Coordinates of C-alpha atoms and ligand atoms in Angstrom, one line a residue:
M1 CA -46.0 0.7 13.0
A2 CA -42.7 -0.8 14.1
P3 CA -39.8 1.2 12.9
V4 CA -38.0 -0.4 10.0
T5 CA -34.4 -1.0 10.7
P6 CA -32.4 -0.7 7.5
T7 CA -30.5 -3.9 6.8
P8 CA -26.8 -2.9 7.0
V9 CA -25.1 -3.1 3.7
P10 CA -22.2 -5.6 4.1
P11 CA -18.9 -4.2 2.8
L12 CA -18.0 -5.4 -0.6
K13 CA -14.5 -5.7 -2.1
V14 CA -14.0 -6.3 -5.8
A15 CA -10.7 -8.1 -6.3
K16 CA -9.0 -8.0 -9.6
F17 CA -6.1 -10.4 -10.2
G18 CA -3.4 -9.7 -12.9
G19 CA -1.9 -12.2 -15.2
T20 CA 1.2 -13.1 -13.1
S21 CA -1.1 -13.6 -10.1
L22 CA -2.9 -16.4 -12.1
A23 CA -0.1 -17.7 -14.3
D24 CA -0.3 -21.3 -13.0
A25 CA -2.0 -23.5 -10.4
T26 CA 0.2 -22.4 -7.6
Q27 CA -0.6 -18.7 -8.3
I28 CA -4.3 -19.4 -8.7
A29 CA -4.3 -21.3 -5.4
K30 CA -2.8 -18.1 -3.7
A31 CA -5.5 -15.9 -5.3
A32 CA -8.2 -18.3 -4.1
A33 CA -6.8 -18.2 -0.6
I34 CA -6.8 -14.4 -0.6
L35 CA -10.4 -14.4 -1.8
R36 CA -11.5 -16.8 0.9
A37 CA -9.6 -15.0 3.6
D38 CA -12.0 -12.0 3.7
P39 CA -15.8 -12.5 3.4
A40 CA -16.0 -9.0 1.9
R41 CA -14.2 -10.3 -1.2
R42 CA -17.2 -11.5 -3.0
V43 CA -16.4 -10.5 -6.6
A44 CA -13.3 -11.6 -8.4
V45 CA -12.1 -10.2 -11.8
P46 CA -9.3 -12.3 -13.3
S47 CA -6.9 -11.6 -16.2
A48 CA -5.7 -14.3 -18.5
P49 CA -2.7 -16.5 -17.2
G50 CA 0.5 -14.4 -17.6
R51 CA 4.1 -15.3 -17.8
R52 CA 5.5 -17.9 -15.4
S53 CA 9.1 -16.9 -16.2
D54 CA 11.0 -14.5 -18.4
H55 CA 11.1 -17.1 -21.2
D56 CA 7.4 -17.8 -21.1
A57 CA 4.6 -16.2 -23.2
K58 CA 1.4 -14.6 -21.9
I59 CA -1.7 -16.6 -22.9
T60 CA -3.2 -13.4 -24.4
D61 CA -0.1 -13.0 -26.7
R62 CA -0.5 -16.6 -27.8
L63 CA -4.2 -16.0 -28.6
Y64 CA -3.3 -12.9 -30.7
Q65 CA -0.8 -15.2 -32.5
C66 CA -3.6 -17.8 -33.1
H67 CA -5.8 -15.0 -34.6
N68 CA -2.9 -13.9 -36.9
T69 CA -2.3 -17.4 -38.1
A70 CA -6.0 -18.0 -38.7
A71 CA -6.2 -14.7 -40.6
L72 CA -3.6 -16.0 -43.0
G73 CA -5.9 -18.9 -43.7
D74 CA -3.7 -21.4 -41.9
G75 CA -4.9 -24.0 -39.4
I76 CA -4.3 -23.0 -35.8
A77 CA -4.1 -26.4 -34.1
G78 CA -0.3 -26.1 -33.6
V79 CA -0.3 -22.5 -32.2
F80 CA -3.4 -23.2 -30.1
E81 CA -1.8 -26.3 -28.5
P82 CA 0.2 -24.4 -25.8
V83 CA -3.0 -22.5 -24.8
R84 CA -4.9 -25.8 -24.5
Q85 CA -2.1 -27.4 -22.6
R86 CA -1.8 -24.5 -20.1
F87 CA -5.5 -24.6 -19.2
V88 CA -5.6 -28.4 -19.0
E89 CA -2.5 -28.4 -16.8
I90 CA -3.9 -25.7 -14.5
A91 CA -7.2 -27.5 -14.1
D92 CA -5.4 -30.8 -13.4
Q93 CA -3.0 -29.3 -10.8
L94 CA -5.8 -27.4 -9.1
G95 CA -7.8 -30.7 -8.8
V96 CA -10.8 -29.3 -10.7
K97 CA -13.2 -32.2 -11.1
D98 CA -15.2 -33.0 -14.2
T99 CA -13.1 -31.1 -16.7
G100 CA -15.2 -32.3 -19.7
W101 CA -16.6 -28.8 -20.0
L102 CA -13.1 -27.4 -20.3
T103 CA -12.2 -29.7 -23.2
E104 CA -15.5 -28.7 -24.9
E105 CA -14.9 -25.0 -24.2
L106 CA -11.3 -25.2 -25.6
D107 CA -12.6 -26.9 -28.8
R108 CA -15.3 -24.2 -29.1
V109 CA -12.6 -21.5 -28.7
E110 CA -10.3 -23.0 -31.3
A111 CA -13.1 -23.3 -33.8
G112 CA -14.4 -19.8 -32.9
I113 CA -11.0 -18.2 -33.6
E114 CA -10.9 -19.8 -37.0
R115 CA -14.5 -18.8 -37.8
E116 CA -14.0 -15.1 -36.7
A117 CA -10.9 -14.8 -38.9
A118 CA -12.6 -16.5 -41.8
D119 CA -15.4 -13.8 -41.4
G120 CA -12.7 -11.1 -41.7
Q121 CA -13.2 -10.0 -38.1
G122 CA -10.4 -8.6 -35.9
P123 CA -8.5 -10.3 -33.0
D124 CA -10.9 -9.3 -30.2
Y125 CA -12.7 -12.6 -29.8
A126 CA -9.4 -14.6 -29.8
A127 CA -7.7 -12.2 -27.4
S128 CA -10.6 -12.3 -24.9
R129 CA -10.7 -16.1 -24.5
G130 CA -7.7 -16.1 -22.0
E131 CA -9.8 -14.2 -19.5
A132 CA -13.0 -16.1 -20.4
L133 CA -11.4 -19.5 -19.8
N134 CA -9.4 -18.5 -16.7
A135 CA -12.5 -17.0 -15.1
R136 CA -14.5 -20.3 -15.7
L137 CA -11.6 -22.2 -14.1
L138 CA -11.3 -19.9 -11.1
A139 CA -15.1 -20.1 -10.6
A140 CA -15.0 -23.9 -10.7
H141 CA -12.1 -24.0 -8.3
L142 CA -13.8 -21.7 -5.8
G143 CA -17.3 -23.0 -6.3
W144 CA -18.4 -19.5 -7.2
A145 CA -20.8 -18.4 -9.9
F146 CA -19.4 -17.4 -13.3
I147 CA -20.9 -14.3 -15.0
D148 CA -19.8 -13.8 -18.6
A149 CA -18.4 -10.3 -19.2
A150 CA -20.1 -10.6 -22.7
D151 CA -23.5 -10.4 -20.9
V152 CA -22.7 -7.4 -18.6
I153 CA -20.0 -5.2 -20.1
H154 CA -21.6 -3.3 -23.0
F155 CA -20.0 -1.1 -25.6
T156 CA -21.8 1.4 -27.8
P157 CA -21.9 0.8 -31.6
A158 CA -19.0 3.3 -31.8
G159 CA -16.9 1.2 -29.5
R160 CA -17.1 3.3 -26.3
L161 CA -18.2 1.9 -23.0
D162 CA -22.0 2.1 -22.5
A163 CA -21.6 3.0 -18.8
G164 CA -25.3 3.2 -17.9
K165 CA -26.2 -0.1 -19.5
T166 CA -23.1 -1.8 -18.1
Y167 CA -23.5 -0.6 -14.5
A168 CA -27.2 -1.8 -14.5
A169 CA -26.3 -5.1 -16.0
V170 CA -23.5 -5.9 -13.6
A171 CA -25.6 -5.0 -10.6
D172 CA -28.5 -7.1 -11.8
A173 CA -26.4 -10.1 -12.6
V174 CA -24.6 -10.1 -9.3
D175 CA -28.0 -9.7 -7.6
H176 CA -29.3 -12.7 -9.4
A177 CA -26.3 -14.7 -8.3
G178 CA -27.4 -14.1 -4.7
G179 CA -25.5 -10.9 -4.1
G180 CA -22.0 -12.1 -4.6
H181 CA -19.4 -14.8 -4.8
V182 CA -19.0 -14.4 -8.5
V183 CA -16.2 -14.4 -11.0
I184 CA -16.4 -12.0 -13.9
P185 CA -13.6 -12.1 -16.6
G186 CA -11.7 -8.9 -17.3
F187 CA -10.7 -7.3 -20.5
Y188 CA -13.8 -7.7 -22.8
G189 CA -17.5 -7.1 -23.3
T190 CA -20.0 -7.0 -26.2
Q191 CA -20.4 -4.5 -29.0
P192 CA -23.7 -4.3 -30.9
G193 CA -23.7 -4.9 -34.6
K194 CA -23.9 -1.9 -37.0
D195 CA -27.4 -2.9 -38.1
D196 CA -29.9 -5.7 -37.8
H197 CA -27.9 -8.0 -40.1
D198 CA -24.7 -7.5 -38.2
P199 CA -24.6 -9.6 -35.0
P200 CA -23.1 -8.4 -31.7
R201 CA -19.5 -9.2 -31.2
I202 CA -16.9 -9.5 -28.5
K203 CA -14.8 -6.4 -28.1
T204 CA -11.8 -6.0 -25.8
F205 CA -10.4 -2.9 -24.0
S206 CA -6.8 -2.0 -24.9
R207 CA -4.0 -4.2 -23.5
G208 CA -3.9 -4.5 -19.8
G209 CA -7.6 -3.7 -19.8
S210 CA -8.7 -6.1 -17.1
D211 CA -7.9 -3.3 -14.7
I212 CA -10.7 -1.3 -16.4
T213 CA -13.2 -4.1 -16.0
G214 CA -12.4 -4.4 -12.3
A215 CA -12.9 -0.6 -11.9
I216 CA -16.2 -0.7 -13.8
V217 CA -17.5 -3.7 -11.7
A218 CA -16.5 -1.9 -8.5
R219 CA -18.3 1.2 -9.6
A220 CA -21.4 -0.7 -10.7
L221 CA -21.7 -2.5 -7.3
G222 CA -20.8 0.6 -5.2
A223 CA -17.9 -1.4 -3.8
H224 CA -16.2 -0.3 -0.5
V225 CA -12.8 -0.8 -2.2
Y226 CA -11.4 -2.0 -5.5
E227 CA -8.4 -4.3 -4.8
N228 CA -6.0 -4.7 -7.6
W229 CA -3.8 -7.8 -6.9
T230 CA -0.5 -7.8 -8.8
D231 CA 3.1 -9.0 -8.3
V232 CA 4.4 -5.9 -6.5
S233 CA 3.5 -4.5 -3.1
G234 CA 2.2 -1.3 -4.5
L235 CA 3.6 1.8 -6.1
L236 CA 7.2 2.6 -5.2
M237 CA 8.3 6.2 -4.4
T238 CA 10.7 6.1 -7.4
D239 CA 12.2 3.8 -10.0
P240 CA 14.0 0.9 -8.3
R241 CA 16.5 0.8 -11.2
I242 CA 17.7 4.3 -10.1
V243 CA 17.3 4.2 -6.3
D244 CA 18.0 1.0 -4.3
N245 CA 15.0 -0.4 -2.5
P246 CA 12.8 2.7 -2.6
R247 CA 9.9 2.9 -0.2
T248 CA 6.4 2.0 -1.1
I249 CA 3.8 4.8 -1.3
E250 CA 1.2 3.9 1.3
L251 CA -1.4 6.5 0.5
L252 CA -1.8 8.9 -2.4
T253 CA -4.6 10.8 -4.2
Y254 CA -5.8 10.1 -7.7
R255 CA -4.3 13.4 -8.8
E256 CA -0.9 12.5 -7.5
L257 CA -1.2 9.2 -9.2
R258 CA -2.0 11.0 -12.5
E259 CA 1.1 13.2 -12.1
L260 CA 3.4 10.2 -11.3
S261 CA 2.0 8.0 -14.0
Y262 CA 2.2 10.7 -16.6
M263 CA 5.9 10.9 -15.8
G264 CA 6.5 7.2 -16.2
A265 CA 5.4 5.4 -13.0
T266 CA 3.0 2.6 -14.0
V267 CA 0.8 0.5 -11.8
L268 CA -2.8 0.7 -13.2
H269 CA -4.2 1.1 -16.7
P270 CA -4.8 4.8 -17.0
E271 CA -8.5 4.3 -18.0
A272 CA -9.1 2.3 -14.9
V273 CA -9.0 5.3 -12.7
F274 CA -12.0 7.2 -14.0
P275 CA -14.9 4.9 -12.9
V276 CA -13.7 4.5 -9.3
R277 CA -12.5 8.1 -9.0
E278 CA -15.9 9.5 -9.9
A279 CA -17.5 7.4 -7.3
G280 CA -14.9 8.0 -4.6
I281 CA -14.0 4.3 -4.4
P282 CA -10.5 3.7 -3.1
V283 CA -8.1 1.5 -5.1
N284 CA -5.8 -0.8 -3.1
I285 CA -2.8 -2.2 -5.0
R286 CA -1.7 -5.5 -3.4
N287 CA 0.8 -8.2 -3.9
T288 CA -0.5 -11.8 -4.4
N289 CA 2.9 -13.1 -3.4
A290 CA 2.9 -11.1 -0.1
P291 CA -0.7 -10.7 0.9
D292 CA 0.1 -9.3 4.3
D293 CA 1.7 -6.2 2.8
P294 CA -0.7 -3.3 3.0
G295 CA 0.2 -2.2 -0.5
T296 CA -0.7 1.3 -1.9
T297 CA -4.1 2.9 -1.4
I298 CA -5.3 5.5 -3.9
V299 CA -8.1 7.8 -2.7
A300 CA -9.8 11.0 -3.8
N301 CA -9.0 12.8 -0.6
T302 CA -6.6 11.7 2.0
D303 CA -8.5 13.3 4.8
E304 CA -11.8 11.8 4.1
H305 CA -11.8 8.2 2.9
P306 CA -13.4 5.1 4.1
L307 CA -10.2 3.1 4.7
Q308 CA -8.1 3.5 7.8
V309 CA -4.6 3.9 6.2
Q310 CA -2.4 5.7 8.7
P311 CA 0.9 6.9 7.3
T312 CA 3.7 5.5 9.3
A313 CA 5.4 7.6 12.0
D314 CA 8.4 8.4 9.8
A315 CA 6.2 9.6 7.0
V316 CA 8.0 11.6 4.3
P317 CA 6.7 15.0 3.0
I318 CA 6.7 14.0 -0.6
T319 CA 4.7 11.2 -2.3
G320 CA 7.0 10.2 -5.2
I321 CA 9.5 11.2 -7.8
A322 CA 9.1 10.3 -11.5
G323 CA 10.8 11.4 -14.6
R324 CA 11.5 11.0 -18.3
K325 CA 14.3 11.7 -20.7
D326 CA 14.2 12.9 -24.3
F327 CA 12.8 16.4 -24.3
T328 CA 13.9 19.5 -26.2
I329 CA 13.7 23.1 -25.2
I330 CA 13.0 25.7 -27.8
A331 CA 13.8 29.1 -26.2
L332 CA 12.6 32.4 -27.7
E333 CA 13.8 35.8 -26.7
K334 CA 12.4 39.1 -27.9
A335 CA 12.8 42.6 -26.4
L336 CA 9.4 43.9 -25.1
M337 CA 7.8 40.5 -25.6
N338 CA 5.6 41.2 -22.7
T339 CA 3.9 44.2 -24.4
E340 CA 3.1 42.3 -27.6
V341 CA -0.5 41.2 -27.4
G342 CA -1.1 37.7 -28.8
Y343 CA 2.6 36.7 -28.9
G344 CA 2.0 33.4 -27.0
E345 CA -1.0 32.6 -29.2
K346 CA 1.1 33.0 -32.4
V347 CA 3.8 30.7 -31.0
L348 CA 1.3 28.1 -30.1
G349 CA -0.3 28.5 -33.5
V350 CA 2.9 27.3 -35.1
L351 CA 2.9 24.2 -32.9
R352 CA -0.8 23.6 -33.6
R353 CA -0.3 23.7 -37.4
A354 CA 2.7 21.3 -37.1
G355 CA 0.5 18.9 -35.1
I356 CA 2.8 19.2 -32.0
S357 CA 1.8 19.2 -28.4
F358 CA 4.0 20.7 -25.8
E359 CA 4.6 19.7 -22.1
H360 CA 5.6 23.0 -20.5
M361 CA 5.9 26.6 -21.5
P362 CA 7.9 28.5 -18.9
S363 CA 8.1 32.3 -19.6
G364 CA 9.9 35.4 -18.4
I365 CA 9.3 39.1 -19.3
D366 CA 11.1 38.8 -22.7
T367 CA 11.4 35.1 -23.0
L368 CA 9.2 32.1 -23.7
S369 CA 10.4 28.5 -23.8
L370 CA 8.6 25.5 -25.2
V371 CA 9.4 22.1 -23.7
V372 CA 8.5 19.4 -26.2
E373 CA 8.9 15.6 -26.3
D374 CA 11.5 14.6 -28.9
T375 CA 9.2 12.1 -30.5
Q376 CA 6.8 15.0 -31.3
L377 CA 9.5 16.9 -33.1
E378 CA 10.8 14.0 -35.2
G379 CA 11.3 15.2 -38.7
K380 CA 9.6 18.6 -37.9
L381 CA 12.1 20.5 -35.9
D382 CA 13.7 22.5 -38.7
D383 CA 10.3 23.5 -40.1
V384 CA 9.0 24.6 -36.7
V385 CA 12.1 26.7 -36.1
E386 CA 11.8 28.4 -39.5
A387 CA 8.0 29.0 -39.0
L388 CA 8.7 30.6 -35.5
K389 CA 11.4 32.8 -37.0
R390 CA 9.0 33.9 -39.7
E391 CA 5.9 34.3 -37.7
V392 CA 7.0 35.6 -34.3
E393 CA 10.3 37.2 -35.3
P394 CA 12.3 36.5 -32.1
D395 CA 15.6 38.3 -31.5
T396 CA 17.1 34.9 -30.7
I397 CA 15.9 31.3 -30.9
E398 CA 17.8 28.5 -29.3
V399 CA 17.2 24.8 -29.5
D400 CA 18.6 22.7 -26.7
A401 CA 18.1 18.9 -26.8
D402 CA 18.9 16.2 -24.2
L403 CA 16.6 17.4 -21.5
A404 CA 15.2 15.2 -18.8
L405 CA 12.2 16.2 -16.7
I406 CA 11.8 15.1 -13.1
A407 CA 8.5 15.6 -11.2
T408 CA 8.6 15.6 -7.4
V409 CA 5.0 15.1 -6.4
G410 CA 3.4 15.6 -3.1
R411 CA 0.1 17.0 -1.8
A412 CA 2.0 18.4 1.2
M413 CA 3.8 20.8 -1.1
K414 CA 1.0 23.3 -1.0
T415 CA 1.2 23.8 2.7
Q416 CA 4.7 23.0 3.9
P417 CA 7.3 25.8 3.6
G418 CA 10.8 24.9 2.6
M419 CA 10.1 22.1 0.2
A420 CA 11.5 23.9 -2.8
A421 CA 14.6 24.9 -0.9
R422 CA 15.2 21.3 0.1
L423 CA 14.8 20.2 -3.5
F424 CA 17.0 22.8 -5.1
G425 CA 19.5 22.6 -2.3
A426 CA 19.9 18.9 -2.9
L427 CA 20.5 19.4 -6.6
A428 CA 23.0 22.2 -6.0
T429 CA 24.9 20.1 -3.5
A430 CA 25.0 17.3 -6.1
G431 CA 26.5 19.8 -8.6
I432 CA 23.5 19.5 -10.9
N433 CA 22.6 22.3 -13.2
I434 CA 18.9 23.0 -13.4
R435 CA 17.8 24.0 -16.9
M436 CA 14.1 24.5 -16.3
I437 CA 11.7 24.9 -13.3
D438 CA 7.9 24.6 -13.4
Q439 CA 5.5 24.4 -10.5
G440 CA 2.0 23.4 -11.6
S441 CA -0.7 25.8 -10.4
S442 CA -2.2 23.0 -8.3
E443 CA 1.1 23.1 -6.3
L444 CA 1.1 19.3 -6.4
N445 CA 4.5 19.1 -7.9
I446 CA 7.7 20.8 -8.8
I447 CA 9.1 19.9 -12.2
V448 CA 12.8 20.4 -12.9
G449 CA 14.6 20.0 -16.3
V450 CA 18.2 18.7 -16.1
N451 CA 20.6 17.4 -18.7
S452 CA 19.8 13.8 -19.6
D453 CA 23.2 12.7 -18.3
D454 CA 22.3 14.1 -14.9
F455 CA 18.9 12.4 -14.7
E456 CA 19.7 9.4 -12.5
K457 CA 22.0 11.4 -10.2
A458 CA 19.3 14.1 -9.8
V459 CA 16.6 11.6 -8.9
R460 CA 18.9 10.0 -6.3
A461 CA 19.7 13.5 -4.8
I462 CA 16.0 14.4 -4.5
Y463 CA 15.1 11.1 -3.0
A464 CA 17.9 11.3 -0.4
A465 CA 16.9 14.9 0.4
F466 CA 13.4 13.9 1.4
V467 CA 13.6 10.3 2.4
R468 CA 16.8 9.4 4.2
Ligands
LIG501 N1 -4.8 -10.2 -20.8 C1 -4.9 -8.9 -21.3 C2 -3.5 -8.4 -21.7 O1 -2.6 -9.2 -21.6 C3 -5.6 -8.0 -20.3 C4 -5.0 -7.9 -19.0 O2 -4.2 -8.7 -18.6 O3 -5.3 -6.9 -18.2 O4 -3.4 -7.3 -22.1

């Protein structure tokens, strides 16, 4: 028998486009050009049209407003009009032919929003229509197949993603469409009714959730890469409001991204990471307005990943710096604390009973400090201090507010000597007093606590120590 040569699997890129990338016909034409420029880009996941300027409203926000109006029992023709106009204008400017379907669809949506509200349903149907209409328009413009997310993204009756059913349905639908060149709207899916009398309904993810759809679709299809097209050329090394023109991070790991986003850097919906991370699919953040920029690539492991991203010759030893203000330190001191079994447990018990979570707990032989976000302590601080005095009887207890935390994140930290010296040296030279130090056991970051007033100065000093 002749040996069977396996058919090579062509690479597949799932390309998600955010709202500003699709805000009007000019932006949609850019997205279409990007999709057509690479034959591997066979699956597009669009958001709803976003803001065209600072004074503009997102279509999704207008749709929530339509729902709220309908829920009050008022007619929505007036509030729906700008939504209608935006889609008609986009279709017109894109030169989409035969737009009779669009007018019918818009009428159906308007009536549907009123009906759902009259049935006492929530805003999900209304909110999802921006993506649904935009995906139909994009598909018509490209001449690609449209797959309704309602048919392939499935939630459980409890409202969680039904991953198994969803992955199978996405793969099957794309297969039926000839293996690709499809548009699947982001942000929503279908949730089954509670019983036989309750019909299935549209359910959305949380705001910004088209990122999640893109990740799920990439995972379902075993994509080679998940491209996330937005209006910036990737994740910056630090906040551009603090440091002028910071560098873009070319390559980072999912763990580094988690550290940086926890401390305030935002680029992807946090829930979008899990489906692709599990499957080792890289995420590439790209700029629709500067498609030649390589953007930021997020991978599980920087040594083994399917994309060839070479750090530039002048690569810096850290990945990024992020931070947040508004933390408080509660510092406890007690002689021979180290010999008292269960001391830490008692301290944390006080926090647990007060419903407070803590960020860090640096400790010494006779000292233990709790670093807590101010919002957690609102209205509870005095009670917590009283409870600690009563239950763990410290010799002293001090509460110090106005703390800012800064995380310097980098996978190189584990292996390169001298990184901490450089960081602390920079802060000392800048005359900044460090009030807390914590290095996570993963050695992926060093966190320092400084006075809130020193926050920006400290970020600039650390950046300059490693980058310039
Ligand atoms: N359009 C939705 C929102 O504004 C989802 C998204 O854009 O990702 O939240």
